[in-house]
mmCIF file of C-alpha atoms in Angstrom:
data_model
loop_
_atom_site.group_PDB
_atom_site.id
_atom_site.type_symbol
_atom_site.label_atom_id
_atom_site.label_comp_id
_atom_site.label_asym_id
_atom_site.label_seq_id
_atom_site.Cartn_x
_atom_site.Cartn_y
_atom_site.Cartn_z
ATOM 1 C CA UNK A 1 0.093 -56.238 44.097
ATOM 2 C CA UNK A 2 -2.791 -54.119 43.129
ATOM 3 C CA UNK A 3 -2.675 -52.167 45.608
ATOM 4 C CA UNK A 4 0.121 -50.667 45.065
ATOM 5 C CA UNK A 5 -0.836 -49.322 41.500
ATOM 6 C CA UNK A 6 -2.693 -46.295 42.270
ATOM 7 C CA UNK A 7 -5.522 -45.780 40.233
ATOM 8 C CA UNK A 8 -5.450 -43.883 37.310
ATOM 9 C CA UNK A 9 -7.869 -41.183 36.784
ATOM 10 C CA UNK A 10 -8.784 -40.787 33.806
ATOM 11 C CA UNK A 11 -8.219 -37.100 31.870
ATOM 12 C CA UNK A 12 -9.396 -37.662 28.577
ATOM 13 C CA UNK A 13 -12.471 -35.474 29.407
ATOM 14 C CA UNK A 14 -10.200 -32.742 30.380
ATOM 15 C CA UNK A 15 -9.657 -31.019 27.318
ATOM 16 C CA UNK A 16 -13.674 -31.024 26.668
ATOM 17 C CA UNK A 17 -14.220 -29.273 30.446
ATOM 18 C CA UNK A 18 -11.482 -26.861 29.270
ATOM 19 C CA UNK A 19 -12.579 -26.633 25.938
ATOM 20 C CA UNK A 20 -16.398 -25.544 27.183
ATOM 21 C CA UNK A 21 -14.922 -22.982 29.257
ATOM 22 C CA UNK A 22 -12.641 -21.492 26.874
ATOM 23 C CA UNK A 23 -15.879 -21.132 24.812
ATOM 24 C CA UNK A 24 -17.876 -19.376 27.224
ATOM 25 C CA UNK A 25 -15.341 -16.741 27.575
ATOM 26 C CA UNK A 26 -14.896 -16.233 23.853
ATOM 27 C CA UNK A 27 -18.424 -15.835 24.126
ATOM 28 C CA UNK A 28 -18.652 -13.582 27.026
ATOM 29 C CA UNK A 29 -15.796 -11.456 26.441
ATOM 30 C CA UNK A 30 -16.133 -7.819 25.407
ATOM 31 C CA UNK A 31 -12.227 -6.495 25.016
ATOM 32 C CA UNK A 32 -12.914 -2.973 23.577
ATOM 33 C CA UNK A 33 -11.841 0.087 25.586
ATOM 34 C CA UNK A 34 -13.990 3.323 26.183
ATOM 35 C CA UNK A 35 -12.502 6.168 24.047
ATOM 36 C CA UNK A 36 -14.162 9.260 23.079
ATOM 37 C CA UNK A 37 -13.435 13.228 23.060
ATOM 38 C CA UNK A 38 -11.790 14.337 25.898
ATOM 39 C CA UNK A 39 -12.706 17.773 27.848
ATOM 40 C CA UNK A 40 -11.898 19.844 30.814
ATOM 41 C CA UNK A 41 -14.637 21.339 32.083
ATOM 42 C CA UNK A 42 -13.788 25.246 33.156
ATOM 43 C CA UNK A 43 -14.042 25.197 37.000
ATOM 44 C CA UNK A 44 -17.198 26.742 38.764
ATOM 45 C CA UNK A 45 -16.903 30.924 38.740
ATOM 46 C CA UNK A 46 -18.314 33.179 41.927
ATOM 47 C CA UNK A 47 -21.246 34.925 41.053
ATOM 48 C CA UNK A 48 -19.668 38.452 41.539
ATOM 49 C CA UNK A 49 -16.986 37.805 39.167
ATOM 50 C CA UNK A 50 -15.263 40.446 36.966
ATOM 51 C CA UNK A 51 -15.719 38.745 33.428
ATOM 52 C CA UNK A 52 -12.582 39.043 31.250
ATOM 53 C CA UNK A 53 -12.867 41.076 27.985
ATOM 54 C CA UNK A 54 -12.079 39.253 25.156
ATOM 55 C CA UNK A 55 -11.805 40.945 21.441
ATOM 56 C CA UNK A 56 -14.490 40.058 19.099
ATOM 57 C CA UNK A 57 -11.776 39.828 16.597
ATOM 58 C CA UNK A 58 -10.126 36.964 19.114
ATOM 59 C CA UNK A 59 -13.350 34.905 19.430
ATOM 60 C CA UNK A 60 -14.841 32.788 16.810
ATOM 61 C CA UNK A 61 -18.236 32.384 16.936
ATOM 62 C CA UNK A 62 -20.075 29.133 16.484
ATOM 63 C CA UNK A 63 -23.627 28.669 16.863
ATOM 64 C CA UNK A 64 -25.481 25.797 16.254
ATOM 65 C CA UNK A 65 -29.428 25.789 16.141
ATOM 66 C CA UNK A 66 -32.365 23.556 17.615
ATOM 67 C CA UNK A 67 -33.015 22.564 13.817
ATOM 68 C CA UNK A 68 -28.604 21.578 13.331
ATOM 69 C CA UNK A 69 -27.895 24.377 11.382
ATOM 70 C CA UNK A 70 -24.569 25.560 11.583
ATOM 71 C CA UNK A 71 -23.625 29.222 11.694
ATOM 72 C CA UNK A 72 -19.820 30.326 11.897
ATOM 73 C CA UNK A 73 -19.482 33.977 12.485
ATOM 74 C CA UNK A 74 -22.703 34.853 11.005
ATOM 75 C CA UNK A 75 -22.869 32.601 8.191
ATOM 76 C CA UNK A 76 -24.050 29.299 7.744
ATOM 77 C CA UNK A 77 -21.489 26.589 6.720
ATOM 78 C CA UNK A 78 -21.329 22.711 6.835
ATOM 79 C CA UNK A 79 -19.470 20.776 8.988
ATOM 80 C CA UNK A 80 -17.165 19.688 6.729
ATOM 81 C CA UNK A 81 -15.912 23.480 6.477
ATOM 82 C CA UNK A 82 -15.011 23.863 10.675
ATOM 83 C CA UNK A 83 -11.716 22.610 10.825
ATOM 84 C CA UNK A 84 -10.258 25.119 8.055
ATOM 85 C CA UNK A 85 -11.774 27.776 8.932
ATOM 86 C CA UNK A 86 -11.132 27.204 12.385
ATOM 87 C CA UNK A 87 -7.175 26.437 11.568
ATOM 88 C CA UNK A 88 -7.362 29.936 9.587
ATOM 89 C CA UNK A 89 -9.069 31.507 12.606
ATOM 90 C CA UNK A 90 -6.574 29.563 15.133
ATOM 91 C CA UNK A 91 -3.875 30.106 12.901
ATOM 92 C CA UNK A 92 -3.994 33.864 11.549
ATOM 93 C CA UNK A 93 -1.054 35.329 14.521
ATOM 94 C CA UNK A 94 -2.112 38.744 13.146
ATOM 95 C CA UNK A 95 -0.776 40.699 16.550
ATOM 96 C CA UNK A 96 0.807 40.394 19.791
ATOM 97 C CA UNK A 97 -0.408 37.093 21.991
ATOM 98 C CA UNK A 98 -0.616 37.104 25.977
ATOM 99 C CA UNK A 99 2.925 36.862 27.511
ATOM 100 C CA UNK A 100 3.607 32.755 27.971
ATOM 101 C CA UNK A 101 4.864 31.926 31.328
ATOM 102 C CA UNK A 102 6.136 28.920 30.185
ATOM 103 C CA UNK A 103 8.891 30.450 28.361
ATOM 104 C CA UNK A 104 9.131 33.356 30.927
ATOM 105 C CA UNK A 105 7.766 35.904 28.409
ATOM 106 C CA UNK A 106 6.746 39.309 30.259
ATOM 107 C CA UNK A 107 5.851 40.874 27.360
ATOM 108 C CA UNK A 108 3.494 39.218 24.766
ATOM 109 C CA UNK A 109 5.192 38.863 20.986
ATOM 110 C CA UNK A 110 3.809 37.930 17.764
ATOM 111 C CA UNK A 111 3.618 34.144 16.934
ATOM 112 C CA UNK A 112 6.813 33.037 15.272
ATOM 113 C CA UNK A 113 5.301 29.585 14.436
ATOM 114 C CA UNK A 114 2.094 30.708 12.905
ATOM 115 C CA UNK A 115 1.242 30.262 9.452
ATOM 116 C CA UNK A 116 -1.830 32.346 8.772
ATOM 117 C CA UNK A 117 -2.414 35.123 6.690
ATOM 118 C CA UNK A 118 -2.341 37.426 9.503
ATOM 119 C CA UNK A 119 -5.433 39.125 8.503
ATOM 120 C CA UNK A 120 -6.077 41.974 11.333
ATOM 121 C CA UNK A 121 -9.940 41.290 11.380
ATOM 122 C CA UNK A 122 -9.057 37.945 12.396
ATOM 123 C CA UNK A 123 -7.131 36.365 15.562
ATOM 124 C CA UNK A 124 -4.230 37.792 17.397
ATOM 125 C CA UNK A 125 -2.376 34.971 18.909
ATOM 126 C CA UNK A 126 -3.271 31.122 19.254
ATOM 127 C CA UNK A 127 -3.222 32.053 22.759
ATOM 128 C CA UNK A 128 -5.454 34.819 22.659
ATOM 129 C CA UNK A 129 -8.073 32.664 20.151
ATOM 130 C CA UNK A 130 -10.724 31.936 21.695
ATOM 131 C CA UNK A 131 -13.320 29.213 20.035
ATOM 132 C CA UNK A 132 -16.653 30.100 21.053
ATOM 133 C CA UNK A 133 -19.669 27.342 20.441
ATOM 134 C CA UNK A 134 -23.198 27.843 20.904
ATOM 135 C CA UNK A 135 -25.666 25.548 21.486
ATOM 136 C CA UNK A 136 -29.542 25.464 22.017
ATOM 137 C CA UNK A 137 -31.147 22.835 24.293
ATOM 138 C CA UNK A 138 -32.563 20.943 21.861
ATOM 139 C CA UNK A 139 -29.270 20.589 19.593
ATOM 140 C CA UNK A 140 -28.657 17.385 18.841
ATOM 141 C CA UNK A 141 -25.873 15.406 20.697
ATOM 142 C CA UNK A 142 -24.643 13.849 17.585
ATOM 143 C CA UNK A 143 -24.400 17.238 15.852
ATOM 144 C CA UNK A 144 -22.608 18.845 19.083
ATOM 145 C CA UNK A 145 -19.802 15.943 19.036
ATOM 146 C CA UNK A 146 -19.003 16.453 14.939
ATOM 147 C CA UNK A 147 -18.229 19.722 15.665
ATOM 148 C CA UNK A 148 -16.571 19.367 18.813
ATOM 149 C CA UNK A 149 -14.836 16.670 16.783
ATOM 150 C CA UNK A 150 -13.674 19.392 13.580
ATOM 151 C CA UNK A 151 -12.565 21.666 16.161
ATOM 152 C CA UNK A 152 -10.447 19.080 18.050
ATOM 153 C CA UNK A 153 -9.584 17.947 14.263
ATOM 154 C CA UNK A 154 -8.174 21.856 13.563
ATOM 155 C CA UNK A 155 -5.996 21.933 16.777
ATOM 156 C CA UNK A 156 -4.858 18.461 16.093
ATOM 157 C CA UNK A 157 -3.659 19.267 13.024
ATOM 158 C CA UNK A 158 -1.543 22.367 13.608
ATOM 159 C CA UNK A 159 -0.355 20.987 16.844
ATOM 160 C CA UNK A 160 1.031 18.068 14.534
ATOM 161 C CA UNK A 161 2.560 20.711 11.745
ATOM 162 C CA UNK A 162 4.412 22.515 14.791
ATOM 163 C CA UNK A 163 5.851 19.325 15.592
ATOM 164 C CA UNK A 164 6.969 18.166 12.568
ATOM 165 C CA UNK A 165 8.583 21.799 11.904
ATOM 166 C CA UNK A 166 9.877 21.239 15.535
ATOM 167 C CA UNK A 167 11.277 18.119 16.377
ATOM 168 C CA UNK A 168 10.148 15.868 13.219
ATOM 169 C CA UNK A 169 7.741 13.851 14.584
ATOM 170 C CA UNK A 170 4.042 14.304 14.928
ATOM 171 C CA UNK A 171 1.988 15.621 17.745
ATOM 172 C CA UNK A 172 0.012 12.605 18.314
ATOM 173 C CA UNK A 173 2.773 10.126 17.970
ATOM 174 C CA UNK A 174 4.588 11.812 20.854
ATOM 175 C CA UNK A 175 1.243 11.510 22.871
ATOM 176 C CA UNK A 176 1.345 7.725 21.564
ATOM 177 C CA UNK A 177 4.562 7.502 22.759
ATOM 178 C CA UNK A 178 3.945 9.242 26.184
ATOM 179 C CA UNK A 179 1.014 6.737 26.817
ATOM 180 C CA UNK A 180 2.986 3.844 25.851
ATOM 181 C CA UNK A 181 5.740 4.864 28.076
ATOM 182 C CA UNK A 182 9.590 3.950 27.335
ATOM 183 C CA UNK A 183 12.051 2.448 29.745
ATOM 184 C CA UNK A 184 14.584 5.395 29.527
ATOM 185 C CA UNK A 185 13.447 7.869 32.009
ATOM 186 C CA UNK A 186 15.737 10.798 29.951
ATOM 187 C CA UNK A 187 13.578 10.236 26.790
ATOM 188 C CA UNK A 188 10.172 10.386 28.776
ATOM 189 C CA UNK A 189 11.397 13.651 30.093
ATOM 190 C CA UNK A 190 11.728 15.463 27.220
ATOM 191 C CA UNK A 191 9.063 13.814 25.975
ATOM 192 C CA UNK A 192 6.730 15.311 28.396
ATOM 193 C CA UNK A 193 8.722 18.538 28.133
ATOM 194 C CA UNK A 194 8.158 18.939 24.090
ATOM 195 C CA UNK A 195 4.112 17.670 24.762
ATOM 196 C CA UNK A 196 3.845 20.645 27.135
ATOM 197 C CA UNK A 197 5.856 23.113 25.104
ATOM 198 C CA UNK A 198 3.496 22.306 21.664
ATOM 199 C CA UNK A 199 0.511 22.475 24.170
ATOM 200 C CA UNK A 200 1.077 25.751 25.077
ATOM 201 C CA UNK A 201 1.639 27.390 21.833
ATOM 202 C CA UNK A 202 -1.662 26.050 20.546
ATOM 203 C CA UNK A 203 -4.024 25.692 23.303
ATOM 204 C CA UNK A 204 -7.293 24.787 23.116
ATOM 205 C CA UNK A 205 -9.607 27.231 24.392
ATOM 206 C CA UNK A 206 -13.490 26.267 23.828
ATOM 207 C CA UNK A 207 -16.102 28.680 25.758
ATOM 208 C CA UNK A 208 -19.465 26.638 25.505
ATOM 209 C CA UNK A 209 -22.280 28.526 25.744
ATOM 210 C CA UNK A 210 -25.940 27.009 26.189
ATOM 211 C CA UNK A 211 -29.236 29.244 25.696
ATOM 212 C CA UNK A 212 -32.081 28.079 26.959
ATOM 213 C CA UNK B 1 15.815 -50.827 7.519
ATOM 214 C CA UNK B 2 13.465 -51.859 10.019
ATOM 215 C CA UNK B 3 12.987 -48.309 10.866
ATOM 216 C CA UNK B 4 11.382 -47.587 7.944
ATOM 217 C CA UNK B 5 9.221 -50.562 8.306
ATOM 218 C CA UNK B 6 8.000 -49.462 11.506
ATOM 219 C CA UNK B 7 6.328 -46.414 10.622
ATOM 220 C CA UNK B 8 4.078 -48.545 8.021
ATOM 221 C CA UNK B 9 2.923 -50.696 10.780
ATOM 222 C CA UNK B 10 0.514 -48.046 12.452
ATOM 223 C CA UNK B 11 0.307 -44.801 13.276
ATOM 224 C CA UNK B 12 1.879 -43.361 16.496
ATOM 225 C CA UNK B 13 -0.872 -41.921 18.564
ATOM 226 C CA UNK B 14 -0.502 -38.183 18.830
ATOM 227 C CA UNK B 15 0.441 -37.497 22.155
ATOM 228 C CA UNK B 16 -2.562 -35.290 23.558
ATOM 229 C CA UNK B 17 -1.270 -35.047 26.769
ATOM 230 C CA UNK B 18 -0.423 -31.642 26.639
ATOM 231 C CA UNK B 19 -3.966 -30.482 24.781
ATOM 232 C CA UNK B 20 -5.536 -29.958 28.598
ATOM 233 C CA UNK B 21 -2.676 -27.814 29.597
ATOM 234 C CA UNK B 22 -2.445 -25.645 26.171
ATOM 235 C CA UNK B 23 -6.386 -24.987 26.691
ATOM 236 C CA UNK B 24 -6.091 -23.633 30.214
ATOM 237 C CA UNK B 25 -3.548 -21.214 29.113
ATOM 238 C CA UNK B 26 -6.090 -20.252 26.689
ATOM 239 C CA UNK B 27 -8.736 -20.063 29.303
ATOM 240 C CA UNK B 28 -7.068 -17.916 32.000
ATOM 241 C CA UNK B 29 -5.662 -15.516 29.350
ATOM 242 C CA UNK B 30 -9.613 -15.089 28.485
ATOM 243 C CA UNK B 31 -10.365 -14.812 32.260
ATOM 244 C CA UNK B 32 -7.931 -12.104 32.976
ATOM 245 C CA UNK B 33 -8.543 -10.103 29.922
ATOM 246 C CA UNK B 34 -12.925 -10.672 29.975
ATOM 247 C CA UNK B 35 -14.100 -7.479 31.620
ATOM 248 C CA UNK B 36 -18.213 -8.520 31.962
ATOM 249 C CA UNK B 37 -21.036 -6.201 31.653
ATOM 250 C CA UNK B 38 -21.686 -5.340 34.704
ATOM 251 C CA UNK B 39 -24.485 -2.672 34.058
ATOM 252 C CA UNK B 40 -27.358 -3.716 31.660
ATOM 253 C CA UNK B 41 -28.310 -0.072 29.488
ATOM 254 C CA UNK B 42 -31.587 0.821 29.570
ATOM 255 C CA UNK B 43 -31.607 3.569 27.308
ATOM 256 C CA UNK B 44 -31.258 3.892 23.733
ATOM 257 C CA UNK B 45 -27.459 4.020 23.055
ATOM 258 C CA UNK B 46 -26.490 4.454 19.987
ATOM 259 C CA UNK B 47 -23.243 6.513 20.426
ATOM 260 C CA UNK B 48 -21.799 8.956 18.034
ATOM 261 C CA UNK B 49 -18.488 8.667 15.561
ATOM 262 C CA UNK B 50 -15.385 10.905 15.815
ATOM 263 C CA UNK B 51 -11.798 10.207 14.938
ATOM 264 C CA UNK B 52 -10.179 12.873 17.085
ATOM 265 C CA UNK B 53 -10.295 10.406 20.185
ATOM 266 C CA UNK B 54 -8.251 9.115 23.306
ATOM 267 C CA UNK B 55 -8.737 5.835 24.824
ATOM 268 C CA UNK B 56 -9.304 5.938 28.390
ATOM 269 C CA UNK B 57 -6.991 2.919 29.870
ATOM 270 C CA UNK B 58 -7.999 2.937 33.309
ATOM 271 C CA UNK B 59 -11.094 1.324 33.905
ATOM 272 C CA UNK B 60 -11.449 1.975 37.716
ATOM 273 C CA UNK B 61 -11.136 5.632 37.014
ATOM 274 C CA UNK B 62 -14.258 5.857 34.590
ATOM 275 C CA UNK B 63 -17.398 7.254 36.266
ATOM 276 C CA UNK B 64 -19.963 6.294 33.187
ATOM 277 C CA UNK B 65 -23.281 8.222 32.600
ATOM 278 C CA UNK B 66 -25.673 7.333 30.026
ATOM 279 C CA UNK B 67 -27.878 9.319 28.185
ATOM 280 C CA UNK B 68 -30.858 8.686 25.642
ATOM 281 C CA UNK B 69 -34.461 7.448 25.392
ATOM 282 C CA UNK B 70 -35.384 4.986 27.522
ATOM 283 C CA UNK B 71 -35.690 1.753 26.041
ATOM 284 C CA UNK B 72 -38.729 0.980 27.578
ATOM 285 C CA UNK B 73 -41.221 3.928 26.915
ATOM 286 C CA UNK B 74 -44.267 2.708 28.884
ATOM 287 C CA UNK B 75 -42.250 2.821 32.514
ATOM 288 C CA UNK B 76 -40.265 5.506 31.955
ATOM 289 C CA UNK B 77 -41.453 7.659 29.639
ATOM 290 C CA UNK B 78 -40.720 9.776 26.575
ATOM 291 C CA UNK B 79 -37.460 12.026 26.309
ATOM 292 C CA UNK B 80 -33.765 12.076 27.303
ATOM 293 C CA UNK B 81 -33.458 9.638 30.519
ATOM 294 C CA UNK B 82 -30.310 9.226 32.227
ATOM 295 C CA UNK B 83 -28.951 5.980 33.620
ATOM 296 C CA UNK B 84 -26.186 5.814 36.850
ATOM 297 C CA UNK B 85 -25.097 2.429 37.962
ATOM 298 C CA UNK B 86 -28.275 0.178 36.780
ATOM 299 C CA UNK B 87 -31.193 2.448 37.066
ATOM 300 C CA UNK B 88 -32.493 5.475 35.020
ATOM 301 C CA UNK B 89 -31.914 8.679 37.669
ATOM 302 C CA UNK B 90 -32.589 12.204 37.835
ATOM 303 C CA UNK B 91 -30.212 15.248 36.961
ATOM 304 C CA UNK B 92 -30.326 15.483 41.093
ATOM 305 C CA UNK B 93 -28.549 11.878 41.621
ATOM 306 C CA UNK B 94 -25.867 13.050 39.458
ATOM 307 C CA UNK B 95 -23.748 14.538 42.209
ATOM 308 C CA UNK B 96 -24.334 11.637 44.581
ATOM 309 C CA UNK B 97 -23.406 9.009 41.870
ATOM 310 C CA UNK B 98 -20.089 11.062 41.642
ATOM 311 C CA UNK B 99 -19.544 11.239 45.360
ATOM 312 C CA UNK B 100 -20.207 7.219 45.770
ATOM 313 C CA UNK B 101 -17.837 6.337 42.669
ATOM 314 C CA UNK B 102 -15.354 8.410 44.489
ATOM 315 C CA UNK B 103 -15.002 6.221 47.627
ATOM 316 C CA UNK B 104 -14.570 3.464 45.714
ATOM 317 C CA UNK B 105 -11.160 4.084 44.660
ATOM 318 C CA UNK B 106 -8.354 5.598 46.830
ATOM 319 C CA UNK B 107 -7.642 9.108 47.645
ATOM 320 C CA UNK B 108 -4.361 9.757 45.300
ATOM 321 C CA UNK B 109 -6.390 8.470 42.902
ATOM 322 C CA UNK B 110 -9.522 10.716 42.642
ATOM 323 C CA UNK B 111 -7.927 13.358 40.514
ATOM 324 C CA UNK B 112 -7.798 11.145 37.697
ATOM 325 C CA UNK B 113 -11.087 10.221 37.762
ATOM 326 C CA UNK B 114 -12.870 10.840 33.995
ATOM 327 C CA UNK B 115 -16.776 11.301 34.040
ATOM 328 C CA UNK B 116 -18.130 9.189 30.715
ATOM 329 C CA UNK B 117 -20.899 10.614 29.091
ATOM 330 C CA UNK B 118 -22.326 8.144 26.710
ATOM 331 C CA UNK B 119 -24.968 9.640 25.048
ATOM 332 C CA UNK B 120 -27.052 8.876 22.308
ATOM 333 C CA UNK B 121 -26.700 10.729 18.690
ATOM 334 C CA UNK B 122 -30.565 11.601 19.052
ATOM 335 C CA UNK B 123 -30.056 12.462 22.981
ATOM 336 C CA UNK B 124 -30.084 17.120 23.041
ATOM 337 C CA UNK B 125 -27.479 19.019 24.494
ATOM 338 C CA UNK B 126 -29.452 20.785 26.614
ATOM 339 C CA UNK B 127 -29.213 17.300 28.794
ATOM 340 C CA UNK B 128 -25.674 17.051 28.516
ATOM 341 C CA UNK B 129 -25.192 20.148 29.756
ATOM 342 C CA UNK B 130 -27.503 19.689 32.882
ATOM 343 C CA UNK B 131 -24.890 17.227 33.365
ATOM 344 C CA UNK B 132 -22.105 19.340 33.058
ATOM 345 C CA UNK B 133 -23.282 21.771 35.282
ATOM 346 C CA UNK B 134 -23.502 19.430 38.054
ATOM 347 C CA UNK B 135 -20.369 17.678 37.175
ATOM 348 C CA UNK B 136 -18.845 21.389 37.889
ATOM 349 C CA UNK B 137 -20.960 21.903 41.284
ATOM 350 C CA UNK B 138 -19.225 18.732 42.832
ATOM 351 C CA UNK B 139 -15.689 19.309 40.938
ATOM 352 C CA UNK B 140 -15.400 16.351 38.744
ATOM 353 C CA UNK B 141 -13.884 18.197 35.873
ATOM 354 C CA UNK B 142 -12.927 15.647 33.567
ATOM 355 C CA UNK B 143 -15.285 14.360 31.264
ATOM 356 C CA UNK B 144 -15.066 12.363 28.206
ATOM 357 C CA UNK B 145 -18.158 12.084 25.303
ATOM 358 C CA UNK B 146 -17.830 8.989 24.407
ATOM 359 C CA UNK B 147 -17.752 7.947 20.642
ATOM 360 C CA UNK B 148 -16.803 5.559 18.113
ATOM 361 C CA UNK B 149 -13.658 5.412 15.889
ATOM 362 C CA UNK B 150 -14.946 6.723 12.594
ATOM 363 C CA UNK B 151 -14.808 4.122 9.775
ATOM 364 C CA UNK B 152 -12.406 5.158 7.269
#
C-alpha cells in the first residue's frame, strides 16, 4: 500500500526560491532607455570642392567661447534668449526660399506659412536659414548641448505651430504617433506623408564649425 | 445554521498554492525586461539635461562612446579620456570600434545604426568633435548626445 502513494515533495519553499530571485532582479534591473539629441552628421566633402555661397543675411551666427560665453551675431546673449531669437531668425520669410522639390516647385516663392516680421536684414526662407554654431576646443560639452538643445527647442516649436495651423495636431505628437505605430496602414501613410511635408518647410540646417 | 457555525470553528487556511506560480510570472517578466550592465564606465559621466530629446528604442542599433575624465587619474591620466566597449581608447580606435559593432548586427540593419556619445558636462567639444570627424571618415552618420530629461 505505500508504495503506491508517491511521495510528496514538498513546495512550501518554493515561493521563498522564487521570492529571492524576484528580488535580485528588482535589484539588478536598470529599465531606462538611452535618449538624447539627435544629429545627422553632414557627409564627408572632397577636398577640391566648390563651397556653396550662402548670404550673410541667411546665416545666423553663433559663437560660443573657451570661457562659455555666448555671442549671437555679434552680441553676447544668454542661453535663455536662443530659441527666440533663433525662431525670429528661422522665422522672418523676408524673400524668395530655394525651389522645394517636394512640392515640385521650380521656382522658389516666399513662405506662405511664416510668421516673422519679414525684416530684409534678416532670413529669406526657412529653407534658405542657415544656423551657424561656433565652437572652440575647449567649450564645454554641457554648454554645447544647451544650445544645441534651444536651437532644437526653436525648430520644435514652429514645426509644432505649422501643425497645429495645418492639420490640428502638434508636431511631436504626430512623431509620437509615428513611433508608436497604429494598426491602420492608411493612417500611418499620411502620417508619414504630413511628418515629411512639416519637415521640409522647416528644416533644420546646423553648420558646426570648430576652431582650433 | 450550521453554516454559520462553521466559519467560527477555525479559520480556512488560505490556499497558497498558487503564490509559487504568481511569483514566477513576476520573475520572468523581470528577466525579459532586465537589460544588465554590461560595460562598467570608467570615466566621469555625469551627462547633461535637455528636453528636446528622442528615445532611441533599439538597443542593438546603439554604438555607445563615452567621454570624460577618467575616473581613475593615477593610470590614466588627466583630461578628456574616451571609453569603447570596457576600456579607455584613443581617438584612432574610434573607427575600428565602429567597424566591429557593425558585424555584429546584420547587413539591412547597419543603416540604422546611431553612434551614442555620452559625454560628460565638464568633457570640451574639441573631443567630441575629434569624434565626429572620425565618425564621418568611416560613414556612421548618425549620432545621438546623450542627455537627461530636464526636470520640470
Amino acid at each position: 500500500m505505500a508504495r503506491r502513494d508517491s511521495p510528496e515533495i514538498n513546495a512550501g519553499s518554493m515561493a521563498d526560491i522564487a521570492f529571492l530571485l524576484l528580488i535580485f532582479f528588482l535589484v539588478t534591473t536598470t529599465m531606462d532607455v538611452d535618449a538624447g539629441i539627435s544629429r545627422k552628421l553632414p557627409e564627408k566633402q572632397p577636398e577640391n570642392i566648390d563651397k556653396p555661397i550662402v548670404k550673410e543675411r541667411n546665416v545666423f551666427e553663433v559663437i560660443i567661447n573657451r570661457n562659455d560665453d555666448l555671442l549671437i551675431e555679434n552680441e553676447y546673449y544668454e542661453v535663455k534668449d536662443v530659441k527666440e531669437l533663433a525662431i525670429a531668425f528661422i522665422d522672418n520669410g523676408g524673400g524668395k526660399g530655394n525651389p522645394m522639390t517636394a512640392f515640385n516647385e521650380t521656382e522658389g516663392a516666399e513662405c506662405s506659412w511664416c510668421g516673422g516680421a519679414k525684416n530684409p536684414k534678416s532670413s529669406d526662407h526657412p529653407n534658405k536659414a542657415v544656423i551657424s554654431l561656433k565652437t572652440d576646443r575647449s567649450t564645454s560639452y554641457g554648454m554645447y548641448i544647451e544650445v544645441q538643445n534651444e536651437i532644437g527647442a526653436a525648430y520644435t516649436f514652429l514645426r509644432n505651430r505649422l501643425a497645429m495651423d495645418d492639420y490640428g495636431v502638434s508636431y511631436t505628437d504626430m512623431v509620437e504617433q509615428e513611433g508608436r505605430g497604429t494598426s491602420d496602414p492608411a493612417t500611418m501613410l499620411k502620417l508619414t506623408e504630413r511628418i515629411k511635408i512639416i519637415k521640409a518647410k522647416y528644416p533644420e540646417i546646423i553648420a558646426e564649425i570648430s576652431s582650433n | 445554521m450550521s453554516k454559520f457555525n462553521k466559519k467560527k470553528k477555525g479559520m480556512a487556511p488560505i490556499n497558497t498554492a498558487s503564490l509559487p506560480d504568481i511569483v514566477f510570472m513576476l520573475l520572468f517578466f523581470f528577466m525579459v525586461a532586465t537589460t544588465m550592465r554590461e560595460t562598467t564606465i570608467l570615466v566621469k559621466n555625469d551627462i547633461p539635461t535637455a528636453s528636446e530629446i528622442k528615445k532611441l528604442e533599439e538597443k542593438r542599433l546603439v554604438m555607445t562612446i563615452y567621454v570624460g575624465a577618467a575616473q581613475d587619474a593615477e593610470t590614466y591620466g588627466v583630461g578628456d579620456k574616451i571609453q569603447l566597449n570596457d576600456k579607455i581608447a584613443t581617438i584612432r580606435d574610434v573607427r575600428n570600434f565602429i567597424y566591429m559593432s557593425r558585424k555584429k548586427v546584420p547587413e539591412d540593419e547597419q543603416s540604422y545604426m546611431t553612434t551614442l556619445i555620452k559625454g560628460d558636462k565638464e568633457s570640451s567639444v574639441g573631443t567630441i568633435n575629434d569624434i565626429k570627424k572620425e565618425l564621418r571618415e568611416v560613414n556612421a552618420l548618425k549620432v545621438t548626445y546623450a542627455t537627461r530629461p530636464a526636470a520640470q
